[in-house]
CSV table of C-alpha atoms in Angstrom, one decimal:
chain,number,residue,atom,x,y,z
A,1,UNK,CA,-78.1,147.0,-18.6
A,2,UNK,CA,-74.5,146.8,-18.6
A,3,UNK,CA,-74.5,143.1,-17.3
A,4,UNK,CA,-76.7,142.0,-20.3
A,5,UNK,CA,-74.2,143.7,-22.7
A,6,UNK,CA,-71.4,142.0,-21.2
A,7,UNK,CA,-73.2,138.6,-21.2
A,8,UNK,CA,-73.9,139.4,-24.9
A,9,UNK,CA,-70.3,140.1,-25.8
A,10,UNK,CA,-68.8,137.1,-24.0
A,11,UNK,CA,-71.4,134.7,-25.9
A,12,UNK,CA,-71.0,136.3,-29.2
A,13,UNK,CA,-67.1,136.9,-28.7
A,14,UNK,CA,-66.4,133.2,-27.8
A,15,UNK,CA,-68.6,131.9,-30.5
A,16,UNK,CA,-66.6,134.1,-33.2
A,17,UNK,CA,-63.4,133.0,-31.7
A,18,UNK,CA,-64.4,129.3,-32.2
A,19,UNK,CA,-64.4,130.0,-36.0
A,20,UNK,CA,-60.8,130.9,-35.8
A,21,UNK,CA,-60.1,127.7,-33.5
A,22,UNK,CA,-61.7,125.8,-36.2
A,23,UNK,CA,-59.2,127.0,-38.6
A,24,UNK,CA,-56.3,126.1,-36.4
A,25,UNK,CA,-57.7,122.7,-35.8
A,26,UNK,CA,-58.3,123.4,-31.9
A,27,UNK,CA,-61.2,122.6,-29.8
A,28,UNK,CA,-63.9,125.2,-29.3
A,29,UNK,CA,-63.5,125.2,-25.7
A,30,UNK,CA,-59.9,126.7,-25.9
A,31,UNK,CA,-61.5,129.4,-28.4
A,32,UNK,CA,-63.8,130.3,-25.4
A,33,UNK,CA,-61.0,130.4,-22.8
A,34,UNK,CA,-58.8,132.7,-25.2
A,35,UNK,CA,-61.9,134.8,-25.8
A,36,UNK,CA,-62.2,135.3,-22.0
A,37,UNK,CA,-58.6,136.0,-21.8
A,38,UNK,CA,-59.1,138.9,-24.3
A,39,UNK,CA,-62.2,140.3,-22.7
A,40,UNK,CA,-60.5,140.0,-19.2
A,41,UNK,CA,-59.0,142.5,-16.8
A,42,UNK,CA,-55.5,142.3,-18.5
A,43,UNK,CA,-56.4,142.9,-22.2
A,44,UNK,CA,-59.4,144.5,-23.6
A,45,UNK,CA,-60.8,145.2,-20.0
A,46,UNK,CA,-57.9,147.6,-19.3
A,47,UNK,CA,-59.5,149.9,-21.8
A,48,UNK,CA,-62.4,150.5,-19.5
A,49,UNK,CA,-65.0,150.5,-22.1
A,50,UNK,CA,-68.5,150.1,-20.5
A,51,UNK,CA,-70.3,146.8,-21.3
A,52,UNK,CA,-66.8,145.5,-23.5
A,53,UNK,CA,-64.8,143.4,-21.5
A,54,UNK,CA,-64.2,143.3,-17.7
A,55,UNK,CA,-62.1,146.0,-16.2
A,56,UNK,CA,-61.6,144.5,-12.8
A,57,UNK,CA,-61.5,140.8,-11.3
A,58,UNK,CA,-64.5,142.0,-9.3
A,59,UNK,CA,-66.7,142.4,-12.3
A,60,UNK,CA,-66.0,138.7,-13.4
A,61,UNK,CA,-66.7,137.4,-10.0
A,62,UNK,CA,-69.9,139.3,-10.0
A,63,UNK,CA,-71.2,136.9,-12.6
A,64,UNK,CA,-70.0,133.7,-10.6
A,65,UNK,CA,-73.5,132.4,-10.4
A,66,UNK,CA,-73.6,131.7,-14.1
A,67,UNK,CA,-70.6,129.6,-13.7
A,68,UNK,CA,-72.1,127.6,-10.7
A,69,UNK,CA,-75.2,127.0,-12.7
A,70,UNK,CA,-73.2,125.6,-15.5
A,71,UNK,CA,-71.0,123.5,-13.3
A,72,UNK,CA,-74.5,122.0,-12.1
A,73,UNK,CA,-75.6,121.1,-15.6
A,74,UNK,CA,-72.2,119.7,-16.4
A,75,UNK,CA,-72.4,117.6,-13.5
A,76,UNK,CA,-76.2,116.4,-14.2
A,77,UNK,CA,-74.9,115.4,-17.8
A,78,UNK,CA,-71.9,113.5,-16.4
A,79,UNK,CA,-74.3,111.5,-14.0
A,80,UNK,CA,-76.3,110.4,-17.0
A,81,UNK,CA,-73.2,108.3,-17.6
A,82,UNK,CA,-73.6,106.2,-14.7
A,83,UNK,CA,-76.3,103.9,-16.1
A,84,UNK,CA,-76.2,100.4,-14.7
A,85,UNK,CA,-75.9,98.9,-18.0
A,86,UNK,CA,-72.8,100.8,-18.5
A,87,UNK,CA,-71.4,100.2,-14.8
A,88,UNK,CA,-71.8,96.4,-15.2
A,89,UNK,CA,-69.1,96.6,-18.3
A,90,UNK,CA,-66.7,99.0,-16.6
A,91,UNK,CA,-67.7,100.0,-12.9
A,92,UNK,CA,-64.8,98.1,-11.4
A,93,UNK,CA,-62.3,99.6,-13.7
A,94,UNK,CA,-63.7,103.0,-13.3
A,95,UNK,CA,-63.6,103.0,-9.7
A,96,UNK,CA,-60.1,101.5,-9.4
A,97,UNK,CA,-58.6,103.7,-12.1
A,98,UNK,CA,-60.4,107.0,-10.7
A,99,UNK,CA,-59.0,106.2,-7.1
A,100,UNK,CA,-55.5,105.0,-8.1
A,101,UNK,CA,-54.5,107.7,-10.5
A,102,UNK,CA,-55.6,110.3,-8.0
A,103,UNK,CA,-53.8,109.0,-5.2
A,104,UNK,CA,-50.5,108.3,-7.3
A,105,UNK,CA,-50.8,111.9,-8.6
A,106,UNK,CA,-51.0,113.4,-5.2
A,107,UNK,CA,-48.2,111.2,-3.8
A,108,UNK,CA,-46.0,112.2,-6.9
A,109,UNK,CA,-46.7,115.9,-6.5
A,110,UNK,CA,-46.1,115.8,-2.8
A,111,UNK,CA,-42.7,114.2,-3.2
A,112,UNK,CA,-41.7,116.7,-5.8
A,113,UNK,CA,-42.8,119.8,-4.0
A,114,UNK,CA,-41.5,118.6,-0.6
A,115,UNK,CA,-38.1,118.0,-2.3
A,116,UNK,CA,-38.1,121.4,-3.7
A,117,UNK,CA,-38.7,122.7,-0.1
A,118,UNK,CA,-35.7,120.9,1.1
A,119,UNK,CA,-33.6,122.2,-1.5
A,120,UNK,CA,-34.9,125.9,-1.0
A,121,UNK,CA,-37.0,126.2,2.2
A,122,UNK,CA,-37.8,129.7,1.1
A,123,UNK,CA,-39.9,128.9,-1.9
A,124,UNK,CA,-42.5,126.8,-0.4
A,125,UNK,CA,-43.3,125.3,3.1
A,126,UNK,CA,-44.2,121.6,3.6
A,127,UNK,CA,-48.0,122.5,4.5
A,128,UNK,CA,-48.2,124.2,1.2
A,129,UNK,CA,-46.4,121.5,-0.5
A,130,UNK,CA,-48.9,118.6,0.5
A,131,UNK,CA,-51.7,120.8,0.0
A,132,UNK,CA,-50.7,121.4,-3.6
A,133,UNK,CA,-50.2,117.7,-4.0
A,134,UNK,CA,-54.1,117.0,-3.0
A,135,UNK,CA,-55.2,119.8,-5.5
A,136,UNK,CA,-53.1,118.1,-8.2
A,137,UNK,CA,-55.8,115.0,-8.0
A,138,UNK,CA,-58.7,117.2,-9.3
A,139,UNK,CA,-59.6,117.0,-12.9
A,140,UNK,CA,-61.8,119.5,-14.9
A,141,UNK,CA,-65.1,117.8,-16.0
A,142,UNK,CA,-66.4,120.7,-17.9
A,143,UNK,CA,-63.5,120.9,-20.5
A,144,UNK,CA,-63.4,117.2,-20.9
A,145,UNK,CA,-67.2,117.0,-21.6
A,146,UNK,CA,-67.1,119.9,-24.0
A,147,UNK,CA,-64.4,118.1,-26.1
A,148,UNK,CA,-66.5,115.0,-26.1
A,149,UNK,CA,-69.7,116.7,-27.1
A,150,UNK,CA,-68.1,118.9,-29.8
A,151,UNK,CA,-66.6,116.1,-31.7
A,152,UNK,CA,-69.3,113.4,-30.8
A,153,UNK,CA,-66.6,111.3,-29.4
A,154,UNK,CA,-67.6,107.8,-28.5
A,155,UNK,CA,-66.1,104.4,-27.6
A,156,UNK,CA,-64.6,102.6,-24.6
A,157,UNK,CA,-62.1,105.3,-23.7
A,158,UNK,CA,-64.8,108.1,-23.8
A,159,UNK,CA,-67.1,106.1,-21.8
A,160,UNK,CA,-64.5,105.1,-19.3
A,161,UNK,CA,-63.0,108.9,-19.0
A,162,UNK,CA,-66.6,110.2,-18.1
A,163,UNK,CA,-66.9,107.8,-15.4
A,164,UNK,CA,-63.3,108.2,-14.1
A,165,UNK,CA,-63.6,112.2,-14.3
A,166,UNK,CA,-66.5,112.2,-12.1
A,167,UNK,CA,-65.2,109.6,-9.6
A,168,UNK,CA,-62.0,111.6,-9.4
A,169,UNK,CA,-63.9,114.6,-8.0
A,170,UNK,CA,-65.3,112.7,-4.9
A,171,UNK,CA,-61.7,111.2,-4.3
A,172,UNK,CA,-60.2,114.6,-4.9
A,173,UNK,CA,-62.4,116.2,-2.4
A,174,UNK,CA,-61.2,113.5,0.4
A,175,UNK,CA,-57.7,113.7,-0.6
A,176,UNK,CA,-57.7,117.7,-0.3
A,177,UNK,CA,-59.8,117.7,3.2
A,178,UNK,CA,-57.2,115.3,4.5
A,179,UNK,CA,-54.3,117.0,3.1
A,180,UNK,CA,-55.4,120.4,4.2
A,181,UNK,CA,-56.2,119.2,7.7
A,182,UNK,CA,-52.7,117.7,8.1
A,183,UNK,CA,-51.0,120.9,6.6
A,184,UNK,CA,-53.4,123.1,9.1
A,185,UNK,CA,-52.2,120.8,12.0
A,186,UNK,CA,-48.5,121.2,11.0
A,187,UNK,CA,-48.9,124.9,11.2
A,188,UNK,CA,-50.9,124.9,14.5
A,189,UNK,CA,-49.4,122.0,16.1
A,190,UNK,CA,-52.4,120.2,16.6
A,191,UNK,CA,-54.0,117.5,14.5
A,192,UNK,CA,-58.1,117.0,14.4
A,193,UNK,CA,-59.9,114.0,13.4
A,194,UNK,CA,-62.8,116.0,12.9
A,195,UNK,CA,-61.1,118.3,10.3
A,196,UNK,CA,-59.3,115.6,8.5
A,197,UNK,CA,-61.9,112.8,8.2
A,198,UNK,CA,-65.4,113.4,9.6
A,199,UNK,CA,-66.1,116.8,7.7
A,200,UNK,CA,-65.1,115.4,4.0
A,201,UNK,CA,-66.7,112.1,4.5
A,202,UNK,CA,-69.9,114.0,5.9
A,203,UNK,CA,-70.0,116.3,2.8
A,204,UNK,CA,-69.6,113.4,0.3
A,205,UNK,CA,-72.3,111.3,2.2
A,206,UNK,CA,-74.9,114.4,2.4
A,207,UNK,CA,-74.4,115.4,-1.1
A,208,UNK,CA,-75.0,111.9,-2.2
A,209,UNK,CA,-78.2,111.6,-0.3
A,210,UNK,CA,-79.4,115.0,-1.3
A,211,UNK,CA,-78.7,114.0,-5.1
A,212,UNK,CA,-80.6,110.7,-4.5
A,213,UNK,CA,-83.7,112.5,-3.3
A,214,UNK,CA,-83.6,115.3,-6.0
A,215,UNK,CA,-83.3,112.5,-8.8
A,216,UNK,CA,-86.2,110.5,-7.4
A,217,UNK,CA,-88.3,113.5,-6.9
A,218,UNK,CA,-87.6,114.8,-10.3
A,219,UNK,CA,-88.7,111.6,-12.0
A,220,UNK,CA,-91.8,111.8,-9.6
A,221,UNK,CA,-92.7,115.1,-10.9
A,222,UNK,CA,-91.9,114.3,-14.4
A,223,UNK,CA,-94.4,111.6,-14.7
A,224,UNK,CA,-97.3,114.1,-14.2
A,225,UNK,CA,-96.3,115.7,-17.6
A,226,UNK,CA,-96.3,114.4,-21.2
A,227,UNK,CA,-95.3,117.4,-23.0
A,228,UNK,CA,-91.5,117.6,-24.1
A,229,UNK,CA,-91.1,121.4,-23.5
A,230,UNK,CA,-92.8,121.0,-19.9
A,231,UNK,CA,-90.5,117.9,-19.1
A,232,UNK,CA,-87.4,120.1,-20.3
A,233,UNK,CA,-88.6,122.9,-18.3
A,234,UNK,CA,-89.1,120.9,-15.1
A,235,UNK,CA,-85.5,119.3,-15.6
A,236,UNK,CA,-83.9,122.8,-15.8
A,237,UNK,CA,-85.8,124.0,-12.8
A,238,UNK,CA,-84.7,120.9,-10.7
A,239,UNK,CA,-81.0,121.5,-11.6
A,240,UNK,CA,-81.3,125.2,-10.6
A,241,UNK,CA,-82.7,123.9,-7.3
A,242,UNK,CA,-80.1,121.5,-6.6
A,243,UNK,CA,-77.4,124.1,-7.4
A,244,UNK,CA,-79.1,126.4,-4.9
A,245,UNK,CA,-79.5,123.9,-2.2
A,246,UNK,CA,-75.8,122.8,-2.6
A,247,UNK,CA,-74.7,126.0,-1.5
A,248,UNK,CA,-76.0,125.9,1.9
A,249,UNK,CA,-73.5,125.2,4.8
A,250,UNK,CA,-74.1,124.3,8.4
A,251,UNK,CA,-72.3,123.9,11.7
A,252,UNK,CA,-73.3,121.5,14.4
A,253,UNK,CA,-71.3,120.2,17.3
A,254,UNK,CA,-68.1,121.9,16.3
A,255,UNK,CA,-68.5,120.3,12.7
A,256,UNK,CA,-68.7,122.3,9.8
A,257,UNK,CA,-70.3,120.6,6.7
A,258,UNK,CA,-72.0,121.4,3.5
A,259,UNK,CA,-72.6,120.1,0.1
A,260,UNK,CA,-70.4,119.7,-3.1
A,261,UNK,CA,-72.4,121.0,-6.1
A,262,UNK,CA,-70.8,118.6,-8.5
A,263,UNK,CA,-71.6,115.5,-6.4
A,264,UNK,CA,-75.3,116.5,-5.8
A,265,UNK,CA,-76.0,117.3,-9.4
A,266,UNK,CA,-74.1,114.2,-10.5
A,267,UNK,CA,-76.0,112.0,-8.2
A,268,UNK,CA,-79.3,113.6,-9.3
A,269,UNK,CA,-78.6,112.9,-13.0
A,270,UNK,CA,-77.4,109.3,-12.1
A,271,UNK,CA,-80.6,108.4,-10.1
A,272,UNK,CA,-83.0,110.0,-12.3
A,273,UNK,CA,-81.4,108.4,-15.7
A,274,UNK,CA,-81.6,104.8,-13.9
A,275,UNK,CA,-85.2,105.0,-13.1
A,276,UNK,CA,-86.6,107.0,-15.7
A,277,UNK,CA,-87.6,105.2,-19.0
A,278,UNK,CA,-87.5,108.4,-21.1
A,279,UNK,CA,-84.4,109.9,-19.6
A,280,UNK,CA,-82.2,109.5,-22.6
A,281,UNK,CA,-84.3,111.7,-25.0
A,282,UNK,CA,-84.9,114.3,-22.2
A,283,UNK,CA,-81.1,114.4,-21.6
A,284,UNK,CA,-80.4,115.0,-25.2
A,285,UNK,CA,-83.0,118.0,-25.1
A,286,UNK,CA,-81.1,119.4,-22.0
A,287,UNK,CA,-77.8,119.2,-23.7
A,288,UNK,CA,-79.0,121.4,-26.6
A,289,UNK,CA,-80.5,124.0,-24.0
A,290,UNK,CA,-77.4,124.4,-22.2
A,291,UNK,CA,-75.1,125.0,-25.1
A,292,UNK,CA,-75.0,128.9,-24.7
A,293,UNK,CA,-74.5,128.5,-20.8
A,294,UNK,CA,-71.4,126.3,-21.4
A,295,UNK,CA,-70.0,128.9,-23.7
A,296,UNK,CA,-70.4,131.6,-21.2
A,297,UNK,CA,-69.0,129.3,-18.5
A,298,UNK,CA,-65.7,129.1,-20.4
A,299,UNK,CA,-65.5,132.7,-21.5
A,300,UNK,CA,-65.9,133.7,-17.9
A,301,UNK,CA,-63.4,131.0,-16.9
A,302,UNK,CA,-60.9,132.5,-19.4
A,303,UNK,CA,-61.6,136.2,-17.9
A,304,UNK,CA,-60.8,134.9,-14.4
A,305,UNK,CA,-57.2,133.8,-15.3
A,306,UNK,CA,-54.8,136.0,-14.0
A,307,UNK,CA,-51.9,137.1,-16.3
A,308,UNK,CA,-49.9,139.0,-13.7
A,309,UNK,CA,-48.6,135.7,-12.0
A,310,UNK,CA,-46.4,135.2,-15.2
A,311,UNK,CA,-44.1,137.9,-14.1
A,312,UNK,CA,-43.3,136.2,-10.8
A,313,UNK,CA,-40.3,133.9,-11.0
A,314,UNK,CA,-40.9,132.1,-8.0
A,315,UNK,CA,-44.6,131.1,-8.9
A,316,UNK,CA,-43.3,130.2,-12.4
A,317,UNK,CA,-40.8,127.8,-10.8
A,318,UNK,CA,-42.9,126.1,-8.4
A,319,UNK,CA,-45.7,125.9,-11.1
A,320,UNK,CA,-43.4,124.2,-13.4
A,321,UNK,CA,-42.5,121.5,-10.9
A,322,UNK,CA,-46.2,121.2,-10.1
A,323,UNK,CA,-47.2,120.9,-13.7
A,324,UNK,CA,-44.5,118.4,-14.6
A,325,UNK,CA,-45.1,116.3,-11.6
A,326,UNK,CA,-48.8,116.2,-11.9
A,327,UNK,CA,-48.8,115.5,-15.7
A,328,UNK,CA,-46.3,112.5,-15.0
A,329,UNK,CA,-48.8,111.5,-12.1
A,330,UNK,CA,-51.9,111.5,-14.2
A,331,UNK,CA,-50.2,109.7,-17.0
A,332,UNK,CA,-48.4,107.0,-14.9
A,333,UNK,CA,-51.1,106.6,-12.5
A,334,UNK,CA,-53.8,106.0,-15.3
A,335,UNK,CA,-51.4,103.7,-17.1
A,336,UNK,CA,-50.5,101.4,-14.1
A,337,UNK,CA,-54.0,101.3,-13.0
A,338,UNK,CA,-55.5,100.6,-16.6
A,339,UNK,CA,-52.9,97.8,-16.9
A,340,UNK,CA,-53.8,96.4,-13.4
A,341,UNK,CA,-57.5,96.1,-14.5
A,342,UNK,CA,-56.6,94.6,-17.9
A,343,UNK,CA,-57.9,97.5,-19.9
A,344,UNK,CA,-57.1,97.5,-23.8
A,345,UNK,CA,-53.9,98.8,-25.0
A,346,UNK,CA,-55.8,101.8,-26.6
A,347,UNK,CA,-57.2,102.9,-23.3
A,348,UNK,CA,-54.0,102.4,-21.3
A,349,UNK,CA,-52.0,104.4,-23.6
A,350,UNK,CA,-54.2,107.3,-23.9
A,351,UNK,CA,-56.4,107.7,-20.8
A,352,UNK,CA,-53.8,109.6,-18.7
A,353,UNK,CA,-53.6,112.5,-21.2
A,354,UNK,CA,-57.3,113.2,-21.3
A,355,UNK,CA,-57.0,113.6,-17.5
A,356,UNK,CA,-54.9,116.6,-17.5
A,357,UNK,CA,-57.3,119.6,-17.9
A,358,UNK,CA,-57.7,121.4,-14.4
A,359,UNK,CA,-60.0,124.2,-13.6
A,360,UNK,CA,-62.7,125.1,-11.3
A,361,UNK,CA,-62.7,122.3,-8.7
A,362,UNK,CA,-58.9,123.0,-8.3
A,363,UNK,CA,-59.5,127.0,-8.1
A,364,UNK,CA,-62.1,126.3,-5.4
A,365,UNK,CA,-59.6,124.0,-3.3
A,366,UNK,CA,-57.1,126.9,-3.8
A,367,UNK,CA,-59.5,129.4,-2.3
A,368,UNK,CA,-59.7,127.3,1.0
A,369,UNK,CA,-55.8,126.8,1.1
A,370,UNK,CA,-55.4,130.6,1.2
A,371,UNK,CA,-55.8,130.1,5.1
A,372,UNK,CA,-52.4,128.9,5.3
A,373,UNK,CA,-49.3,131.1,6.2
A,374,UNK,CA,-48.2,131.1,2.6
A,375,UNK,CA,-51.5,130.2,1.1
A,376,UNK,CA,-51.2,133.1,-1.6
A,377,UNK,CA,-48.5,131.0,-3.2
A,378,UNK,CA,-50.6,128.0,-3.5
A,379,UNK,CA,-53.3,130.1,-5.0
A,380,UNK,CA,-50.9,131.7,-7.5
A,381,UNK,CA,-49.4,128.1,-8.4
A,382,UNK,CA,-53.0,126.9,-9.0
A,383,UNK,CA,-53.9,129.7,-11.2
A,384,UNK,CA,-50.8,129.5,-13.2
A,385,UNK,CA,-51.5,125.6,-13.8
A,386,UNK,CA,-55.1,126.3,-14.6
A,387,UNK,CA,-53.8,128.9,-17.2
A,388,UNK,CA,-51.7,126.2,-18.9
A,389,UNK,CA,-53.9,123.2,-18.5
A,390,UNK,CA,-57.0,125.0,-19.7
A,391,UNK,CA,-55.3,126.2,-22.9
A,392,UNK,CA,-53.5,123.1,-23.7
A,393,UNK,CA,-55.5,120.2,-22.1
A,394,UNK,CA,-58.6,120.3,-24.3
A,395,UNK,CA,-56.4,119.9,-27.5
A,396,UNK,CA,-54.3,117.0,-26.0
A,397,UNK,CA,-57.6,115.5,-25.0
A,398,UNK,CA,-58.9,115.7,-28.5
A,399,UNK,CA,-55.7,114.5,-29.9
A,400,UNK,CA,-55.9,111.3,-27.5
A,401,UNK,CA,-59.3,110.6,-28.6
A,402,UNK,CA,-58.3,110.9,-32.2
A,403,UNK,CA,-55.4,108.4,-31.7
A,404,UNK,CA,-57.9,106.2,-30.0
A,405,UNK,CA,-60.1,106.2,-32.9
A,406,UNK,CA,-63.1,107.6,-30.9
A,407,UNK,CA,-63.3,111.0,-32.9
A,408,UNK,CA,-63.9,110.8,-36.5
A,409,UNK,CA,-61.8,113.5,-38.4
A,410,UNK,CA,-64.0,115.9,-40.3
A,411,UNK,CA,-64.4,115.3,-44.0
A,412,UNK,CA,-63.6,111.6,-43.5
A,413,UNK,CA,-66.3,109.0,-44.1
A,414,UNK,CA,-66.7,105.7,-43.1
A,415,UNK,CA,-69.7,104.1,-44.3
A,416,UNK,CA,-68.9,100.7,-43.1
A,417,UNK,CA,-68.6,101.6,-39.6
A,418,UNK,CA,-71.8,103.6,-39.9
A,419,UNK,CA,-73.8,100.6,-40.9
A,420,UNK,CA,-72.5,98.2,-38.5
A,421,UNK,CA,-74.4,97.6,-35.3
A,422,UNK,CA,-73.1,98.8,-32.1
A,423,UNK,CA,-71.2,96.1,-30.2
A,424,UNK,CA,-71.2,95.9,-26.4
A,425,UNK,CA,-68.4,98.2,-24.9
A,426,UNK,CA,-65.6,96.2,-23.5
A,427,UNK,CA,-62.3,97.4,-21.9
A,428,UNK,CA,-60.3,94.2,-22.0
A,429,UNK,CA,-59.9,94.1,-26.0
């Protein structure tokens, strides 16, 4: 009973807070995060009222399954952007930019934090510094997608952004696995090719194969039904199935491997949308069904944010260096790679800012990094950066999309644009 009341309070509280955010001209996702902060263990939760707020972090963690399911639907929706027709126009640019900006960000954060180590070795170790550099590559697909959906953003920048965010997760996984393997080797004195290369590559390959199989099977099952409601139910069931299967982990021959939830669900959506002729209409119906789930996801994400880290000067210092270096890395990495691939000036100027949000993927990596000697520092720094990026990032993403002309400001009509036929999306003009 108490869980149902908590979920109800989260959903209603988040939606009520979005009305306040609208008055302040802020994205709804920021409102949901703030609502979660207020309901979390460090605000209303401290009052210990049954069913109202979360008294402890463990109570928030108990609802983690909802967050995993929401991430699955977010990845499935992003997979819908990888249509062959779209990839013909921007596939090369998206792959180049996705890899280049992630690697550049990792390198810049590595340099900044290693330099901080040499200035004051007691602040952070080199293994933790290079691990944080890899975590910096990760971008939050959920916050980006919510801003795009809320404001119905559309255009070359939006299309490229969704592709880059999806590619970014795969690149980030490889960078983190390699960096964490090197970090562990520095601490233990022995390097392992299996840990550094084999395990992350195996995870990516297996995740993509499972996603392909799930996407094809989903299409095969959907063909036997013609009712919209039944097709919607089957789609929801398959996403839940892929989320459940992606949580499995195995070990064979000394190699530990599992699946990436984001990659599995994204590939499921990609395969399904490219082989199914009615996928576009069905994806629209799935989007409508998942709205309450996404609200819960962000409210719970806000409740997870730990405000006690703000009282630790060491975490604040390392976190400030991390945030500045990561922000520069994302912006400069995206700017240079966009220029290199001959993207338009609009995309080149604004893409980097839209890649700043960071959340669940980074927190998952930080959890793994706790195995390091000073892994608690890594997790605290990531928690601090997530607190900053999740509260500020969506507003910056919205501002960039408005500046690029891909969000129409409320109350402003543009009949001429509305009546014009859509031109093919191009990135070089």
